[in-house]
Amino acid sequence: MARKLRTLIVTSSEDVTTDLLVEALGSEAVFRFNTDLIDHYQLVLSPSRELQISDPLGRTITLDDTAKLYWRKPLWPELPGASENEVAFLREEVKCLSLDLFNLAAYAGLAVLVDPHAQRRLGKLLQLRVASRYFTVPGTATCLPLSQPSFSADGFVVKSLSGEQLRDYRFLYTTRVELEELEPGAPWTIQELIDSRIDVTVVAFGSSCFAFALDRTFLGSADWRRQLNDPKCVWEPFSLTERQESSIRKFMSDCQLRFGRLDFLVKDGELVFLEVNPNGQFAWLDLDRANGLMDAVLQVLSPETPIADHYRVPSPAGPR
């Protein structure tokens, strides 16, 4: 009897995008590994290609049953009643275990779209360096200790390099600042404030570019994510020029990315590059599956479709 191949999604119980993917692909086509609930699973992982994960429903997947592995949005577990040191240790162990799982799958040629190592490999400053080959980029500098950036501008914003949450679940959103108000002695990433009324975000993978625009004139801040639930925060399909699409594909190739959501501002009709998120959220841009984005992702993730080379994430250890 032929094995039933499934797509293994490394994610968390809180990831709504995975909920949508499982619903669309069908639960029998997907094996969901929620890293925040790792104590609900049984798992054996070894360098000799052994992989066996059993989920709370009693289903089991091995590497031979895995058609593809997709790294979504894993979160790390809590340990009620444990000390802060014990929780930190557990989270790091689960993080490393999950990355080892990805690495072994990538070495077997099964990882698609998202490379969890890409964020650290690229970083936001290198992204800007590469993007400057193809796009206008804003003046940017990380200063430590606090000093005057090496560029002049009519206004400045600060942003986070890591995108990590604070312990109370807050983020450092992109925020307009006066430089003298910043706390000295801490690293601050300072960027030129771009005067624009249009945000553009592009989900790029393979030869596909799905672009959407937001009229930002209603925003009361520099970062649209602060008002994500505002009824005025509506993203509409946006037409890229052939030159812009070509530039995006060249940028993605230079960065060795199989997937990314790129953020731009529009100024004088040109795209100003801000950053690429190598594992950016995308489902909210096409919830009703009317714009082709979700269907294109589902086609890549389906266990029934072969893995095209332009979707396959290279192994960190090189070819097998």
Short mmCIF file of C-alpha atoms in Angstrom, two decimals:
data_model
loop_
_atom_site.label_atom_id
_atom_site.label_comp_id
_atom_site.label_asym_id
_atom_site.label_seq_id
_atom_site.Cartn_x
_atom_site.Cartn_y
_atom_site.Cartn_z
CA MET A 1 0.00 0.00 0.00
CA ALA A 2 1.43 3.39 -1.02
CA ARG A 3 2.33 5.79 1.75
CA LYS A 4 0.11 8.82 2.24
CA LEU A 5 2.34 11.86 1.68
CA ARG A 6 1.58 14.99 3.68
CA THR A 7 2.94 18.49 4.04
CA LEU A 8 4.56 19.03 7.45
CA ILE A 9 3.90 22.55 8.74
CA VAL A 10 6.08 23.72 11.63
CA THR A 11 3.96 26.35 13.35
CA SER A 12 2.06 27.16 16.54
CA SER A 13 -1.43 26.61 17.85
CA GLU A 14 -2.08 30.37 17.58
CA ASP A 15 -1.24 30.77 13.88
CA VAL A 16 -4.43 31.65 12.02
CA THR A 17 -2.71 31.41 8.62
CA THR A 18 -2.01 27.72 9.28
CA ASP A 19 -5.68 27.29 10.23
CA LEU A 20 -6.63 28.64 6.79
CA LEU A 21 -4.06 26.49 4.98
CA VAL A 22 -5.22 23.31 6.74
CA GLU A 23 -8.85 24.11 5.95
CA ALA A 24 -8.05 24.71 2.26
CA LEU A 25 -5.68 21.77 1.75
CA GLY A 26 -7.66 19.36 3.92
CA SER A 27 -6.57 17.97 7.28
CA GLU A 28 -5.47 14.66 5.72
CA ALA A 29 -2.99 16.49 3.47
CA VAL A 30 -1.26 18.28 6.36
CA PHE A 31 0.60 17.29 9.50
CA ARG A 32 0.64 20.25 11.87
CA PHE A 33 3.46 20.46 14.41
CA ASN A 34 2.59 23.13 17.00
CA THR A 35 5.88 23.86 18.74
CA ASP A 36 4.23 25.74 21.60
CA LEU A 37 2.39 22.51 22.50
CA ILE A 38 5.38 20.22 22.10
CA ASP A 39 4.47 18.34 25.28
CA HIS A 40 1.35 17.10 23.43
CA TYR A 41 3.49 15.29 20.85
CA GLN A 42 5.81 12.30 20.76
CA LEU A 43 8.97 12.87 18.74
CA VAL A 44 12.17 11.09 17.73
CA LEU A 45 14.74 12.93 15.63
CA SER A 46 18.22 11.67 14.77
CA PRO A 47 21.02 12.42 12.29
CA SER A 48 20.57 9.02 10.63
CA ARG A 49 17.47 10.37 8.84
CA GLU A 50 15.14 9.04 11.52
CA LEU A 51 12.12 11.23 12.10
CA GLN A 52 8.91 10.27 13.76
CA ILE A 53 6.33 12.68 15.17
CA SER A 54 3.00 11.62 16.63
CA ASP A 55 0.35 14.26 17.24
CA PRO A 56 -2.40 14.45 19.90
CA LEU A 57 -4.84 12.78 17.47
CA GLY A 58 -2.62 9.71 17.23
CA ARG A 59 -1.42 10.42 13.69
CA THR A 60 2.25 9.83 12.90
CA ILE A 61 4.54 11.25 10.25
CA THR A 62 8.06 10.21 9.24
CA LEU A 63 10.50 11.73 6.78
CA ASP A 64 9.42 9.14 4.20
CA ASP A 65 5.81 10.33 4.61
CA THR A 66 6.77 13.99 4.22
CA ALA A 67 6.13 15.52 0.81
CA LYS A 68 7.23 18.99 1.91
CA LEU A 69 8.12 20.95 5.02
CA TYR A 70 6.87 24.50 5.43
CA TRP A 71 8.16 26.70 8.27
CA ARG A 72 5.33 28.99 9.31
CA LYS A 73 5.23 30.76 12.67
CA PRO A 74 6.45 28.52 15.48
CA LEU A 75 6.21 29.82 19.04
CA TRP A 76 8.08 28.47 22.02
CA PRO A 77 6.37 26.78 24.99
CA GLU A 78 5.60 28.08 28.43
CA LEU A 79 6.41 26.02 31.52
CA PRO A 80 3.88 26.92 34.25
CA GLY A 81 5.42 27.04 37.68
CA ALA A 82 8.99 26.89 36.38
CA SER A 83 11.68 29.47 37.02
CA GLU A 84 12.59 32.05 34.41
CA ASN A 85 15.87 30.20 33.75
CA GLU A 86 14.05 26.90 33.20
CA VAL A 87 11.58 28.49 30.79
CA ALA A 88 14.41 30.15 28.84
CA PHE A 89 16.28 26.83 28.63
CA LEU A 90 13.18 24.92 27.46
CA ARG A 91 12.41 27.49 24.79
CA GLU A 92 15.96 27.41 23.42
CA GLU A 93 15.94 23.60 23.33
CA VAL A 94 12.62 23.53 21.44
CA LYS A 95 13.84 26.24 19.08
CA CYS A 96 17.02 24.28 18.30
CA LEU A 97 15.06 21.04 17.93
CA SER A 98 12.71 22.73 15.45
CA LEU A 99 15.60 24.19 13.47
CA ASP A 100 17.29 20.77 13.37
CA LEU A 101 14.04 19.34 12.02
CA PHE A 102 14.04 22.02 9.32
CA ASN A 103 17.72 21.45 8.51
CA LEU A 104 17.27 17.70 8.07
CA ALA A 105 14.23 18.26 5.84
CA ALA A 106 16.09 20.89 3.81
CA TYR A 107 19.03 18.50 3.42
CA ALA A 108 16.56 15.93 2.07
CA GLY A 109 15.32 18.55 -0.42
CA LEU A 110 11.87 18.85 1.18
CA ALA A 111 11.82 22.42 2.59
CA VAL A 112 9.83 24.95 0.56
CA LEU A 113 9.38 28.73 0.50
CA VAL A 114 10.58 29.86 3.93
CA ASP A 115 14.11 29.64 5.30
CA PRO A 116 14.09 30.32 9.07
CA HIS A 117 17.78 31.23 8.91
CA ALA A 118 17.22 33.99 6.37
CA GLN A 119 16.30 36.74 8.84
CA ARG A 120 19.63 36.44 10.67
CA ARG A 121 21.59 35.75 7.48
CA LEU A 122 20.36 38.91 5.81
CA GLY A 123 19.42 41.40 8.51
CA LYS A 124 17.71 44.67 7.69
CA LEU A 125 20.87 46.62 6.95
CA LEU A 126 22.16 44.12 4.40
CA GLN A 127 18.70 44.02 2.83
CA LEU A 128 18.95 47.76 2.23
CA ARG A 129 22.46 47.41 0.81
CA VAL A 130 21.29 44.82 -1.73
CA ALA A 131 18.04 46.66 -2.48
CA SER A 132 19.96 49.83 -3.38
CA ARG A 133 21.00 48.07 -6.61
CA TYR A 134 17.39 48.17 -7.78
CA PHE A 135 15.39 50.68 -5.72
CA THR A 136 15.61 53.98 -3.92
CA VAL A 137 16.36 53.26 -0.25
CA PRO A 138 15.96 55.66 2.70
CA GLY A 139 18.95 56.84 4.70
CA THR A 140 19.43 54.39 7.55
CA ALA A 141 21.93 53.93 10.37
CA THR A 142 22.19 51.93 13.58
CA CYS A 143 23.88 54.04 16.23
CA LEU A 144 25.62 52.82 19.38
CA PRO A 145 26.13 54.74 21.51
CA LEU A 146 23.59 57.30 20.36
CA SER A 147 25.20 59.63 17.85
CA GLN A 148 24.14 61.69 14.90
CA PRO A 149 23.40 59.46 11.85
CA SER A 150 25.56 59.83 8.77
CA PHE A 151 22.71 61.23 6.67
CA SER A 152 20.52 64.29 6.91
CA ALA A 153 16.74 64.29 6.62
CA ASP A 154 13.70 66.43 7.29
CA GLY A 155 12.46 63.85 9.79
CA PHE A 156 13.42 60.52 11.33
CA VAL A 157 11.81 57.26 12.43
CA VAL A 158 13.17 54.47 14.61
CA LYS A 159 12.51 50.80 13.96
CA SER A 160 13.43 47.45 15.44
CA LEU A 161 16.16 45.31 13.89
CA SER A 162 14.87 42.10 15.48
CA GLY A 163 11.10 42.57 15.50
CA GLU A 164 11.02 40.80 18.85
CA GLN A 165 8.19 41.31 21.32
CA LEU A 166 8.72 42.86 24.71
CA ARG A 167 7.76 40.68 27.65
CA ASP A 168 4.41 42.44 27.91
CA TYR A 169 3.73 41.53 24.24
CA ARG A 170 4.30 45.03 22.89
CA PHE A 171 6.35 45.80 19.78
CA LEU A 172 8.57 48.66 18.78
CA TYR A 173 6.63 49.83 15.76
CA THR A 174 8.20 52.18 13.24
CA THR A 175 7.83 55.47 15.11
CA ARG A 176 8.58 59.08 14.25
CA VAL A 177 11.04 60.58 16.74
CA GLU A 178 13.19 63.55 17.61
CA LEU A 179 16.72 62.23 17.93
CA GLU A 180 17.43 64.10 21.16
CA GLU A 181 14.54 62.25 22.84
CA LEU A 182 16.08 58.81 22.38
CA GLU A 183 17.61 57.02 25.36
CA PRO A 184 21.41 57.18 25.10
CA GLY A 185 23.50 54.05 25.47
CA ALA A 186 21.08 51.77 23.58
CA PRO A 187 21.29 50.74 19.92
CA TRP A 188 18.78 52.65 17.82
CA THR A 189 18.09 52.03 14.16
CA ILE A 190 17.26 55.40 12.67
CA GLN A 191 15.77 55.89 9.24
CA GLU A 192 14.89 58.83 7.05
CA LEU A 193 11.19 59.69 7.20
CA ILE A 194 9.70 59.29 3.71
CA ASP A 195 6.79 61.58 2.86
CA SER A 196 4.37 59.25 1.09
CA ARG A 197 0.64 58.64 0.96
CA ILE A 198 0.84 55.07 -0.39
CA ASP A 199 2.18 51.89 1.22
CA VAL A 200 2.84 48.95 -1.10
CA THR A 201 3.45 45.39 0.04
CA VAL A 202 4.47 42.63 -2.38
CA VAL A 203 4.35 38.90 -1.72
CA ALA A 204 7.01 37.38 -3.97
CA PHE A 205 7.84 33.72 -4.57
CA GLY A 206 9.05 31.95 -7.66
CA SER A 207 8.15 34.13 -10.62
CA SER A 208 5.02 35.48 -8.89
CA CYS A 209 4.60 38.97 -7.44
CA PHE A 210 1.30 39.78 -5.74
CA ALA A 211 1.20 43.50 -4.95
CA PHE A 212 -1.23 45.44 -2.76
CA ALA A 213 -1.47 49.13 -1.88
CA LEU A 214 -2.81 51.06 1.11
CA ASP A 215 -3.80 54.71 1.05
CA ARG A 216 -2.06 55.86 4.23
CA THR A 217 -3.58 59.34 4.43
CA PHE A 218 -5.84 58.19 7.31
CA LEU A 219 -2.92 56.96 9.41
CA GLY A 220 -2.05 58.73 12.61
CA SER A 221 1.38 57.10 12.84
CA ALA A 222 4.30 56.04 10.66
CA ASP A 223 3.40 52.32 10.91
CA TRP A 224 0.13 51.01 9.45
CA ARG A 225 0.24 47.95 11.74
CA ARG A 226 -0.88 50.13 14.65
CA GLN A 227 -4.22 50.56 12.87
CA LEU A 228 -4.53 47.15 11.25
CA ASN A 229 -8.09 46.70 12.55
CA ASP A 230 -9.26 50.14 11.42
CA PRO A 231 -12.02 49.78 8.75
CA LYS A 232 -10.08 52.30 6.65
CA CYS A 233 -7.04 50.00 6.58
CA VAL A 234 -7.95 48.34 3.28
CA TRP A 235 -5.32 46.91 0.96
CA GLU A 236 -6.23 46.90 -2.73
CA PRO A 237 -4.48 45.04 -5.58
CA PHE A 238 -1.71 47.18 -7.06
CA SER A 239 -0.22 46.97 -10.56
CA LEU A 240 3.56 46.79 -10.74
CA THR A 241 5.43 47.80 -13.86
CA GLU A 242 7.51 45.20 -15.68
CA ARG A 243 10.64 46.98 -14.49
CA GLN A 244 9.48 46.88 -10.87
CA GLU A 245 8.63 43.18 -11.06
CA SER A 246 12.00 42.46 -12.65
CA SER A 247 13.77 44.41 -9.91
CA ILE A 248 11.91 42.47 -7.21
CA ARG A 249 12.85 39.13 -8.76
CA LYS A 250 16.50 40.17 -9.07
CA PHE A 251 16.53 41.35 -5.44
CA MET A 252 15.02 38.06 -4.26
CA SER A 253 17.56 36.11 -6.28
CA ASP A 254 20.48 38.14 -4.90
CA CYS A 255 19.21 37.48 -1.36
CA GLN A 256 18.70 33.76 -2.12
CA LEU A 257 15.10 33.99 -0.93
CA ARG A 258 12.38 31.66 -2.16
CA PHE A 259 9.66 33.71 -0.45
CA GLY A 260 9.30 37.16 1.02
CA ARG A 261 6.91 40.01 1.67
CA LEU A 262 8.53 43.25 0.60
CA ASP A 263 7.41 46.62 1.96
CA PHE A 264 7.69 49.84 0.01
CA LEU A 265 6.50 53.43 0.06
CA VAL A 266 5.60 55.23 -3.16
CA LYS A 267 7.27 58.58 -3.76
CA ASP A 268 7.15 60.47 -7.06
CA GLY A 269 5.83 57.34 -8.73
CA GLU A 270 8.79 55.20 -7.65
CA LEU A 271 9.02 52.40 -5.10
CA VAL A 272 11.12 53.21 -2.04
CA PHE A 273 12.32 49.95 -0.45
CA LEU A 274 11.87 49.55 3.31
CA GLU A 275 12.47 45.88 4.05
CA VAL A 276 11.68 42.28 3.19
CA ASN A 277 10.24 39.85 5.70
CA PRO A 278 11.41 36.36 4.67
CA ASN A 279 8.43 34.84 6.50
CA GLY A 280 5.92 37.66 6.24
CA GLN A 281 2.22 37.17 6.87
CA PHE A 282 0.22 37.02 3.65
CA ALA A 283 -3.18 35.35 4.12
CA TRP A 284 -4.88 38.55 5.30
CA LEU A 285 -4.25 40.06 1.86
CA ASP A 286 -6.43 37.44 0.12
CA LEU A 287 -8.79 35.99 2.69
CA ASP A 288 -11.57 35.42 0.13
CA ARG A 289 -9.12 33.90 -2.39
CA ALA A 290 -10.12 36.47 -5.00
CA ASN A 291 -6.67 37.73 -6.00
CA GLY A 292 -4.82 34.48 -6.72
CA LEU A 293 -2.33 34.81 -3.86
CA MET A 294 -3.73 32.11 -1.55
CA ASP A 295 -4.34 29.72 -4.43
CA ALA A 296 -0.75 30.15 -5.63
CA VAL A 297 0.60 29.39 -2.13
CA LEU A 298 -1.71 26.38 -1.79
CA GLN A 299 -0.47 25.04 -5.12
CA VAL A 300 3.12 25.18 -3.85
CA LEU A 301 2.26 23.59 -0.49
CA SER A 302 0.02 20.79 -1.74
CA PRO A 303 1.64 17.37 -1.17
CA GLU A 304 0.37 16.37 -4.60
CA THR A 305 2.48 18.89 -6.56
CA PRO A 306 6.18 18.33 -7.23
CA ILE A 307 8.67 20.75 -5.69
CA ALA A 308 9.95 23.19 -8.29
CA ASP A 309 13.54 24.26 -7.78
CA HIS A 310 12.59 27.94 -7.43
CA TYR A 311 10.49 27.05 -4.36
CA ARG A 312 12.93 24.61 -2.77
CA VAL A 313 14.93 26.09 0.13
CA PRO A 314 18.64 25.18 -0.16
CA SER A 315 20.11 23.08 2.63
CA PRO A 316 22.28 25.00 5.12
CA ALA A 317 24.86 22.25 4.62
CA GLY A 318 24.83 22.46 0.83
CA PRO A 319 23.63 19.79 -1.64
CA ARG A 320 23.19 16.21 -0.49
#
